[in-house]
Tab-separated table of C-alpha atoms and ligand atoms in Angstrom:
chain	number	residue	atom	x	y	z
A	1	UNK	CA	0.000	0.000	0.000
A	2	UNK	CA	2.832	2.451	1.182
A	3	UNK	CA	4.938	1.359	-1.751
A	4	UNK	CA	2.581	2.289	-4.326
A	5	UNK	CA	1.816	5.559	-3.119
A	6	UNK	CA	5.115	6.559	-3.207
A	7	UNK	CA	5.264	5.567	-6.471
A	8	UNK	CA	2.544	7.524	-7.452
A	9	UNK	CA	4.206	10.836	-5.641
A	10	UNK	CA	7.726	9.828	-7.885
A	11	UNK	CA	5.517	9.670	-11.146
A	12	UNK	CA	4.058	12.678	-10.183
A	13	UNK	CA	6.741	14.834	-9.488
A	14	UNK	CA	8.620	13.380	-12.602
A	15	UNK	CA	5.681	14.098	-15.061
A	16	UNK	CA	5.908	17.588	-13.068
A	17	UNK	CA	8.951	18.079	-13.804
A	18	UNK	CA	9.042	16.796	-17.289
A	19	UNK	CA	5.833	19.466	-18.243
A	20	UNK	CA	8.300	21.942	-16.961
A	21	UNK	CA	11.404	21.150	-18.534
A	22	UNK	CA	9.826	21.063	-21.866
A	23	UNK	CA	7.603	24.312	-21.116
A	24	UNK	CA	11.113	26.219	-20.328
A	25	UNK	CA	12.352	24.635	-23.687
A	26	UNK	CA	9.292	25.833	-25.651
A	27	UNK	CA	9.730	29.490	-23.933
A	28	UNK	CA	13.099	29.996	-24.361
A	29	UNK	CA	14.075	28.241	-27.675
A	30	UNK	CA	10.887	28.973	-29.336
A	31	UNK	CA	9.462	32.404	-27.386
A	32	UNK	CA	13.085	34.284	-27.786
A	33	UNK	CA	13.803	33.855	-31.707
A	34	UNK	CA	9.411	34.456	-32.189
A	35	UNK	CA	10.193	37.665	-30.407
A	36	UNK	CA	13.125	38.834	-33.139
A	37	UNK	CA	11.010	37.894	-35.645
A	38	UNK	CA	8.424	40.054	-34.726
A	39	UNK	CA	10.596	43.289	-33.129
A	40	UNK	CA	12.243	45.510	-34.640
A	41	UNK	CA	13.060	46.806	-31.332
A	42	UNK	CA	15.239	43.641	-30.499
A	43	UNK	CA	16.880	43.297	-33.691
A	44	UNK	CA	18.044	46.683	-33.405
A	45	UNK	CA	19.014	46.183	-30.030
A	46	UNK	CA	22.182	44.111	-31.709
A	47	UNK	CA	22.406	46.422	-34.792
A	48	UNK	CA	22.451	49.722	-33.138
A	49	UNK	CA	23.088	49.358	-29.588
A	50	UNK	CA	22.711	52.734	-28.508
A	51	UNK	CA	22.493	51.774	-25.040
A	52	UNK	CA	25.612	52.078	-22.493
A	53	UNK	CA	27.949	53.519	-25.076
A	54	UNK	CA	30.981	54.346	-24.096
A	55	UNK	CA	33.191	56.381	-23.037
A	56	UNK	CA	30.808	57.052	-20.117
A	57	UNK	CA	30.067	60.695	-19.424
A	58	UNK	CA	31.220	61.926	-22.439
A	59	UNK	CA	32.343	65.704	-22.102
A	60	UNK	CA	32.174	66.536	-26.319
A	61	UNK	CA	33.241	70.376	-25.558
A	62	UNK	CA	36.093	69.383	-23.338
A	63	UNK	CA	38.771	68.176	-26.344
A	64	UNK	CA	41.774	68.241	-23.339
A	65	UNK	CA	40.115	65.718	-21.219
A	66	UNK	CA	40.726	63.388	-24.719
A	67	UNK	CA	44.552	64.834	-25.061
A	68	UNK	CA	43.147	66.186	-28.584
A	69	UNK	CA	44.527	70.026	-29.761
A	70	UNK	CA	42.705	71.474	-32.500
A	71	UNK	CA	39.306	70.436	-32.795
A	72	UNK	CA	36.132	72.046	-32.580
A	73	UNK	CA	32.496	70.952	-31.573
A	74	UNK	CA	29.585	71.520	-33.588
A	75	UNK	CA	25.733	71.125	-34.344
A	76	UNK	CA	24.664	70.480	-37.825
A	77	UNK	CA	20.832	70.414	-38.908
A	78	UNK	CA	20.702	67.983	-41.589
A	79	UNK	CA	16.888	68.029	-42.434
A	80	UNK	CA	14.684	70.554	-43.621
A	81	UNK	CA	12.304	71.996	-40.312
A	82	UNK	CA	15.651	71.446	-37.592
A	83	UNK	CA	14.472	69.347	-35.730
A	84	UNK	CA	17.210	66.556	-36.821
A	85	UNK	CA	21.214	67.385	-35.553
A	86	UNK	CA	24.293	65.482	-35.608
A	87	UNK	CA	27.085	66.392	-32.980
A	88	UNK	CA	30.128	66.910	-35.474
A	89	UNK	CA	33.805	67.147	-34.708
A	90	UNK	CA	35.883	69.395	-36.831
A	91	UNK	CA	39.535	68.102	-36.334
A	92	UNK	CA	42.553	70.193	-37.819
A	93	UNK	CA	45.391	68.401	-39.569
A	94	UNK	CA	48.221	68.141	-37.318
A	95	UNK	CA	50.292	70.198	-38.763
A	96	UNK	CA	47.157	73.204	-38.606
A	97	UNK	CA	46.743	71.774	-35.454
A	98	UNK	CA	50.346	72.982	-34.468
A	99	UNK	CA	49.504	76.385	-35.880
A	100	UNK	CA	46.592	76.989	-34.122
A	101	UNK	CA	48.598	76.462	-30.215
A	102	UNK	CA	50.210	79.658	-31.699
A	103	UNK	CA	46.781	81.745	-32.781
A	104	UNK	CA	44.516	82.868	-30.080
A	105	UNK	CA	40.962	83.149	-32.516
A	106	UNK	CA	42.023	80.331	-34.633
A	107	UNK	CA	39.210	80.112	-38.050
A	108	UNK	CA	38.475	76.952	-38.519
A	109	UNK	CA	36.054	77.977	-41.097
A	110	UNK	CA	38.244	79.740	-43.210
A	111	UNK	CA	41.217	76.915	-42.428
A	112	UNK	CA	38.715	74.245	-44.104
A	113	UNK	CA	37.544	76.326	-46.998
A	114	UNK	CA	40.760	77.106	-47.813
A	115	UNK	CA	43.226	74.556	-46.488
A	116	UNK	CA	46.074	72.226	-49.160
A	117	UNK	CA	44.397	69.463	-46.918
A	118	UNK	CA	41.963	66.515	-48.164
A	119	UNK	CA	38.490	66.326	-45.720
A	120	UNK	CA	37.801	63.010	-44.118
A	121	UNK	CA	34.309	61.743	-42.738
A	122	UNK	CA	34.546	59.416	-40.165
A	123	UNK	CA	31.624	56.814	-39.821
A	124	UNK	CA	32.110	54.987	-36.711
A	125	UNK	CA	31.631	51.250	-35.255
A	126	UNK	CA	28.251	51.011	-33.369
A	127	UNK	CA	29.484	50.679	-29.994
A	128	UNK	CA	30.576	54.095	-29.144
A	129	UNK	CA	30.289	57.522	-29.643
A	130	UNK	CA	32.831	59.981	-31.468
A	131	UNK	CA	34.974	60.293	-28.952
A	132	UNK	CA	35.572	56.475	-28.492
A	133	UNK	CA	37.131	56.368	-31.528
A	134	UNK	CA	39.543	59.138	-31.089
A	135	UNK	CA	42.817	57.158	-31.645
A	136	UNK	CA	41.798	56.722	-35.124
A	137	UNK	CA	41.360	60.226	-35.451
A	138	UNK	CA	44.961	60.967	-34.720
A	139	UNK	CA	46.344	58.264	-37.714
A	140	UNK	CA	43.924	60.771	-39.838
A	141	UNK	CA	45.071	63.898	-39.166
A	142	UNK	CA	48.014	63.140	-40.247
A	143	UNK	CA	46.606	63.696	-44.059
A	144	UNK	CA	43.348	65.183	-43.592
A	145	UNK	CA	40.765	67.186	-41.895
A	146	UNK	CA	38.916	65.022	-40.060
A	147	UNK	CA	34.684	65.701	-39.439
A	148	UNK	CA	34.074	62.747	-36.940
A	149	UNK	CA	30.164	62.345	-35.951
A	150	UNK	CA	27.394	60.628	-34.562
A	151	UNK	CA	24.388	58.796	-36.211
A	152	UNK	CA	20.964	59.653	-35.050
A	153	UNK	CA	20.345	58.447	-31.166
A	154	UNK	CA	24.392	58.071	-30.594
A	155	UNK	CA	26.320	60.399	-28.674
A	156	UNK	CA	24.774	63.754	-27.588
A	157	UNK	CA	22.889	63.710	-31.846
A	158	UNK	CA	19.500	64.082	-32.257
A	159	UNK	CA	17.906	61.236	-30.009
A	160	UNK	CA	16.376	59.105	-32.432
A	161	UNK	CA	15.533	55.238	-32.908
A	162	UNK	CA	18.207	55.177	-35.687
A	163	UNK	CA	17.700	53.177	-38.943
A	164	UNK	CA	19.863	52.738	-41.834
A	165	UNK	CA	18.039	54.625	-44.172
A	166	UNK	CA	17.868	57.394	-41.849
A	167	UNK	CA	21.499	57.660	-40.882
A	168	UNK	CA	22.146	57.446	-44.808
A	169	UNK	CA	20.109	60.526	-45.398
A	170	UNK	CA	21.400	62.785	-42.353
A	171	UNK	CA	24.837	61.031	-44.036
A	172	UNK	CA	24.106	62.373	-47.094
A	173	UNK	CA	22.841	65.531	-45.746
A	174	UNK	CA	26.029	66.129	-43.564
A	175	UNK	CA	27.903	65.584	-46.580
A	176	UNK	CA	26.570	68.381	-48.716
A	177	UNK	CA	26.666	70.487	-45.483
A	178	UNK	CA	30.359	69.493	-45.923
A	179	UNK	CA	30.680	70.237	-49.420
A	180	UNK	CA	29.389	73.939	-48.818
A	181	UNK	CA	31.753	74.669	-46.626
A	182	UNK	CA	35.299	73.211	-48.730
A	183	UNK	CA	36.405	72.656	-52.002
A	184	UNK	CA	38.980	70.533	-50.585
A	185	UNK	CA	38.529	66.437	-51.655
A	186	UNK	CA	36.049	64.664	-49.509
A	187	UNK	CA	37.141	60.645	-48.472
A	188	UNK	CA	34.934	58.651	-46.527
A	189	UNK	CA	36.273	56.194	-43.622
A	190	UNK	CA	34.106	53.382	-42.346
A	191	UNK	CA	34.735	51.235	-39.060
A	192	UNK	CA	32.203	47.718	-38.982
A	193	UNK	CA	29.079	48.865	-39.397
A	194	UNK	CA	30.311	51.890	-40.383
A	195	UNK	CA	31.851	50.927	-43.566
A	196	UNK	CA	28.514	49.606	-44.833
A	197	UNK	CA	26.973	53.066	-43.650
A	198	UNK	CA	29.540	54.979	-45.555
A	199	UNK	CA	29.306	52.627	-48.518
A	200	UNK	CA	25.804	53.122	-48.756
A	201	UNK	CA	25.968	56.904	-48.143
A	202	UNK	CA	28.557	56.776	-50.698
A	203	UNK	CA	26.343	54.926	-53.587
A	204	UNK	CA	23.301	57.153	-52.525
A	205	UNK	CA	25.675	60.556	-53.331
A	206	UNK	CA	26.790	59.058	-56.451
A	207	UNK	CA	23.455	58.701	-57.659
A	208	UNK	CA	22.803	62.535	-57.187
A	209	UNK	CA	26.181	62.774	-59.028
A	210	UNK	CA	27.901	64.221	-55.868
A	211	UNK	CA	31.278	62.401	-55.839
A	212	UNK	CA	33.429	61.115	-53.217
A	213	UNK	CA	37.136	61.118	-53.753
A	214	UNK	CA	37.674	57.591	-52.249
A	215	UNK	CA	36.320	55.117	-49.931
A	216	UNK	CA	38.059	53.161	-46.830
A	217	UNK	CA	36.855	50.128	-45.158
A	218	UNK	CA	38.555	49.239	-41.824
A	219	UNK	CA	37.411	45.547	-40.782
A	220	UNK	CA	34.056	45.219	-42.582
A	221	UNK	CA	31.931	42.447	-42.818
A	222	UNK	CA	29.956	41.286	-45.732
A	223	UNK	CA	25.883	41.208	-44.787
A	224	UNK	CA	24.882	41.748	-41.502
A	225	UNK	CA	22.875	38.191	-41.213
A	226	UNK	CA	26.496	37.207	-41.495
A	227	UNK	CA	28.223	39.072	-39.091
A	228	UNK	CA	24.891	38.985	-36.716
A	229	UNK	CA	25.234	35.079	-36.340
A	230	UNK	CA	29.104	35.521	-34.833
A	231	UNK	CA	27.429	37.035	-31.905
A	232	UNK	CA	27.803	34.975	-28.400
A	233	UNK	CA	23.972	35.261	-28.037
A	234	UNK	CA	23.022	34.051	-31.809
A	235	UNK	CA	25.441	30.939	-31.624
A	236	UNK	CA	23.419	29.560	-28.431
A	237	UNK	CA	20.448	29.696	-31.089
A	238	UNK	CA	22.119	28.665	-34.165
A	239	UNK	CA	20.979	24.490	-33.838
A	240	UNK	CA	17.470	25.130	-34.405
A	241	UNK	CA	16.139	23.960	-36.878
A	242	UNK	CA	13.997	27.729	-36.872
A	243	UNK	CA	16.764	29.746	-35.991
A	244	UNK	CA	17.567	31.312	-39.403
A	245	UNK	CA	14.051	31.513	-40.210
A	246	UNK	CA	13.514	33.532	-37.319
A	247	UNK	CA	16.681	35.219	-36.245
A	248	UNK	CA	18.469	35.576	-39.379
A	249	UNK	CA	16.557	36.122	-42.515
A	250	UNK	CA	14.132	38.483	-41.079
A	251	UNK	CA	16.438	41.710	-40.516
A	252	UNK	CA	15.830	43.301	-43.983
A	253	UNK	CA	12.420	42.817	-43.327
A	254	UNK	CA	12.879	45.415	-40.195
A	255	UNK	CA	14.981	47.827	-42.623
A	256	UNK	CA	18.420	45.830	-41.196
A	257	UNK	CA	19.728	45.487	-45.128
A	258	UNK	CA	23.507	46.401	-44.473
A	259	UNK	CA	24.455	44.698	-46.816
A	260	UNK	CA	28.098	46.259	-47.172
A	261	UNK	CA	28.876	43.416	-50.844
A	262	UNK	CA	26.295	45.025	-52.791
A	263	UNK	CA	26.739	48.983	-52.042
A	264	UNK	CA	30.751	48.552	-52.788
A	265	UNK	CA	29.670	46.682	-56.069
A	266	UNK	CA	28.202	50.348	-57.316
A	267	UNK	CA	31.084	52.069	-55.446
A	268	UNK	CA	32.630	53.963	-58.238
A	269	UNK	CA	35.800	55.325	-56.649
A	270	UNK	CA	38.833	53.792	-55.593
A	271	UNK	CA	38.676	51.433	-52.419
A	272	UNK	CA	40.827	50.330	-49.658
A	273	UNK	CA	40.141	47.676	-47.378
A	274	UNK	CA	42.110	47.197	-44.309
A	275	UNK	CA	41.811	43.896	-41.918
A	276	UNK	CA	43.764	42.763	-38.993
A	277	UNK	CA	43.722	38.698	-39.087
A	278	UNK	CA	42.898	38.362	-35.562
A	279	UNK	CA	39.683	40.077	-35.700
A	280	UNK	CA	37.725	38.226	-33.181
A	281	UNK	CA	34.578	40.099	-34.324
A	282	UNK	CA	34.569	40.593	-37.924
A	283	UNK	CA	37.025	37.683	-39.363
A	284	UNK	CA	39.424	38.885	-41.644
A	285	UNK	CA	37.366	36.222	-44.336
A	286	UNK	CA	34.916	38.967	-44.691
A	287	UNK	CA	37.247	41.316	-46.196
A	288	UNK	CA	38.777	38.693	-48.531
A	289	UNK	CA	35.390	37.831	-49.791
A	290	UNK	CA	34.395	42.062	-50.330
A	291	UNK	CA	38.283	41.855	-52.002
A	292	UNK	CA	37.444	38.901	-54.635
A	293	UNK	CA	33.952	40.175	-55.483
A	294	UNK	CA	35.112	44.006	-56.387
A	295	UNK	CA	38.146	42.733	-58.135
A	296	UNK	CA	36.069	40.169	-60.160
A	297	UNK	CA	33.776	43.369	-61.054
A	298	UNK	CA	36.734	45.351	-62.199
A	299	UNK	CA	36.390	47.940	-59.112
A	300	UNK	CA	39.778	49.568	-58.033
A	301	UNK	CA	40.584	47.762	-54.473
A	302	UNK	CA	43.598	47.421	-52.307
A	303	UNK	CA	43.245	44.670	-49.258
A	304	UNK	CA	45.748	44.980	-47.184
A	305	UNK	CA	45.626	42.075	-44.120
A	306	UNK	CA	47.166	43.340	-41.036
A	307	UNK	CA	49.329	40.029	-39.646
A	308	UNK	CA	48.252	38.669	-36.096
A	309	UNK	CA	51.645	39.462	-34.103
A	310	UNK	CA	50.452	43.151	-33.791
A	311	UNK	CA	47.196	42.432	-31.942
A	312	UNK	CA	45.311	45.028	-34.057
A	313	UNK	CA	41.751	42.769	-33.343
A	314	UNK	CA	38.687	44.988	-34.573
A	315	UNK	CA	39.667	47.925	-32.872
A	316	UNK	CA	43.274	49.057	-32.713
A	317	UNK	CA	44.288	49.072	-36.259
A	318	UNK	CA	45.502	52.416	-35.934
A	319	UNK	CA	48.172	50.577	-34.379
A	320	UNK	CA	49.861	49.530	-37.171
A	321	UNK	CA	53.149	51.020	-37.754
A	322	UNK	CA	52.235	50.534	-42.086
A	323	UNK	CA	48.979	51.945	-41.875
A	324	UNK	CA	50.388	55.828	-42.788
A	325	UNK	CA	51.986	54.466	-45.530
A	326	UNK	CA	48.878	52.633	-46.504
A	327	UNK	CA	46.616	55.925	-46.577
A	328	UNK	CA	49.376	57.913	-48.159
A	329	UNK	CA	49.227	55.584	-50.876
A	330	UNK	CA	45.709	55.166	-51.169
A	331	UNK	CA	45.202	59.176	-51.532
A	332	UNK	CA	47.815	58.945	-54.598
A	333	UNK	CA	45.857	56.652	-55.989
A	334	UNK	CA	42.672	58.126	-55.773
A	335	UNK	CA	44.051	61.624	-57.227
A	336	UNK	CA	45.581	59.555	-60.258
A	337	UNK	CA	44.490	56.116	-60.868
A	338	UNK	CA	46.494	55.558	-63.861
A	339	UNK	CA	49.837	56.325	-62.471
A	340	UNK	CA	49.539	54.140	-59.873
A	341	UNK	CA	48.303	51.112	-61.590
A	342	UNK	CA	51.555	48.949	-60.861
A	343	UNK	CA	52.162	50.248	-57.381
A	344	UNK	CA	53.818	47.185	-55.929
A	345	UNK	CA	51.878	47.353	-52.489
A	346	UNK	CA	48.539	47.006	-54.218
A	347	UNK	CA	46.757	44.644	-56.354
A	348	UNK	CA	45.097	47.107	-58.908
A	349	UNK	CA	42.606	45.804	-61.363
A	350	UNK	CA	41.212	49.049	-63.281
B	1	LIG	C1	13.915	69.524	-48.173
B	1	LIG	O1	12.647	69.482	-48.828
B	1	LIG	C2	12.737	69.487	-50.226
B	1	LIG	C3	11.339	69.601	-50.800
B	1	LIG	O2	10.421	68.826	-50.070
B	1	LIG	C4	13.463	68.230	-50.694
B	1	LIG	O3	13.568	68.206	-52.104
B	1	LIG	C5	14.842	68.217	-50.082
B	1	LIG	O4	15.514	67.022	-50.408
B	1	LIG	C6	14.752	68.332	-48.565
B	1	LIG	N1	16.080	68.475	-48.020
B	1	LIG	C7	16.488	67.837	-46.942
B	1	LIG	C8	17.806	68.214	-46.444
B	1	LIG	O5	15.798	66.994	-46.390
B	2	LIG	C1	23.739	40.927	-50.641
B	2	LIG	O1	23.973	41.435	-51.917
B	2	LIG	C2	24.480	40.475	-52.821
B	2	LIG	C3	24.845	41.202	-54.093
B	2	LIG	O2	23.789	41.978	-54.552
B	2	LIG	C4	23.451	39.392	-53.029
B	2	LIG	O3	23.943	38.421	-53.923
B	2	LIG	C5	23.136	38.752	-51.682
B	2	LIG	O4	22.104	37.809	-51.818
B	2	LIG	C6	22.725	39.792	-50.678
B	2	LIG	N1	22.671	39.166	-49.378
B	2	LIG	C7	21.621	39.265	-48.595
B	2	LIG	C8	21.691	38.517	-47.330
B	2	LIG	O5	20.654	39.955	-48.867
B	3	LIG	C1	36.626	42.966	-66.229
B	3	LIG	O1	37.678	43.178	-67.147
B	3	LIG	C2	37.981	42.062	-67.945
B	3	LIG	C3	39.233	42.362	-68.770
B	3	LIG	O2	39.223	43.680	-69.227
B	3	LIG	C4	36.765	41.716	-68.802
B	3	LIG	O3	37.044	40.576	-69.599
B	3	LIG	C5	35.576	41.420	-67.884
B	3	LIG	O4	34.411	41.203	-68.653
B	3	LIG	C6	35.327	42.590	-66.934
B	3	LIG	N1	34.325	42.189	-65.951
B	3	LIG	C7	33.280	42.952	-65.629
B	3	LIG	C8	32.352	42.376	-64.616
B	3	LIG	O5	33.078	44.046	-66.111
């Protein structure tokens, strides 16, 4: 009698147990990836992560704090009724830079309008603000002015739920603000994310017939659904049999296109890609594959793979001692294609 009571309390507790196990399966391997199907919200949560950026309490007036000399802040409207900024940094060339410790009213204005310098937007990674990527900046100014800025809802811009399409349009917007103000050559510089973002601003510009002198790429990836499924958090999803169904293949559908190989197949102007080969984020593959498609479409591209004994990873390539020499080149190139066609450091199809 006792025996089979207890018996009955074990099968209990196991079919208990059981319903629950499989419940928790159901909500957490089949409730999570329903959710990114469905939000927009959540996908952008790993696309644009304009939560906790970093540095924390950024000071974007206070250019010291970041050891930087010569820069300005500023606030440029880039739609029609104001009610859309971007925080901009205006960043002198170094050697400017070492002209203005000796002026008092330096005129920054007047130094860009009229300056022997090239003019270099900066489209940054998406997991800082402007100043985060500061170091980068410095490698710049070397050759150029550099106008560093943040997309819509990063850093102290406009706070809006960004979008690709939007951040191409105040892109495009910030670059005609640009053009108004120099006659100086405009590059573009993209980090991750920001490479397809300049790509596509690029592409959009080109179509207006507004031309950018030359394009850089520093560790892109190919699609996002490809880079997307290197994250930690995708990878604990990625042996369901719904996973790509749900996770994956349903970012365009929530305007999450980045799709960095087809805007630098319309890219018309020269383009250098620059990878270190222990990228733990964005494997150097990607940039290999961007490489062979735009030299099999007769586009004018320069990889150059930075090796893994100087620990660039995804975001210290400014580190390497060759990449001056690199950029140097790659403005030479864009000026004059032709002469450059046989330049030993590059693999030029034209
Ligand atoms: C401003 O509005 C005009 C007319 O609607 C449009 O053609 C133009 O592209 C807009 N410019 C910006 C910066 O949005
Ligand atoms: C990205 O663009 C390429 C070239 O247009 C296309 O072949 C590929 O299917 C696209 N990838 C995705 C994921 O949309
Ligand atoms: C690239 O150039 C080669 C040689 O000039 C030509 O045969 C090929 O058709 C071109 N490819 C494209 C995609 O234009």
């Amino acid at each position: 009698m006792q025996i089979t009571q207890r018996w009955k309390k074990c099968i209990t507790i196991t079919v208990i147990l059981a319903i629950s196990l499989i419940l928790t399966f159901f909500l957490i391997f089949l409730g999570i990836p329903l959710s990114i199907l469905n939000s927009e919200k959540l996908q952008r949560h790993f696309v644009f992560p304009t939560h906790n950026l970093l540095p924390e309490n950024p000071d974007y007036e206070n250019f010291h704090k970041y050891n930087i000399y010569g820069g300005r802040n500023l606030y440029v409207y880039v739609n029609n009724d104001s009610s859309v900024y971007l925080g901009v940094w205006h960043l002198l060339p170094h050697v400017l830079a070492d002209e203005y410790l000796l002026y008092q009213n330096y005129d920054y204005e007047n130094s860009l309008a009229h300056s022997n310098f090239p003019v270099v937007m900066h489209f940054h990674a998406n997991g800082g603000n402007r100043i985060k990527f500061a170091n980068m900046y410095h490698v710049l100014r070397k050759f150029f002015h550099v106008i560093a800025f943040d997309y819509r809802g990063y850093g102290d811009s406009t706070s809006l739920r960004p979008t690709e399409i939007d951040i191409v349009q105040d892109s495009v917007n910030l670059y005609k603000w640009l053009r108004d103000q120099t006659e100086a050559d405009i590059y573009f510089w993209g980090h991750s994310v920001g490479a397809t973002l300049s790509a596509h601003t690029l592409i959009t510009l080109q179509q207006e017939k507004l031309p950018v002198k030359g394009l850089f790429l520093e560790a892109p990836f190919t699609t996002i659904q490809e880079q997307i499924q290197l994250n930690p958090f995708y990878k604990f999803f990625s042996w369901l049999p719904w996973y790509k169904y749900t996770m994956v293949d349903s970012l365009p559908e929530h305007g999450f296109v980045l799709n960095t190989t087809e805007y630098l197949l319309s890219v018309k102007c020269c383009i250098m890609i620059v990878h270190a080969k222990d990228d733990r984020n964005s494997p150097f593959r990607f940039s290999e594959e961007l490489y062979g498609l735009a030299q099999t479409c007769n586009k004018s591209v320069t990889l150059h793979l930075l090796p893994d004994h100087l620990r660039c990873g995804h975001y210290s390539i400014r580190k390497a001692p060759q990449l001056p020499e690199y950029i140097r080149n790659h403005i030479r190139f864009c000026r004059d294609p032709t002469r450059y066609l046989h330049h030993p450091h590059n693999k030029f199809i034209v």
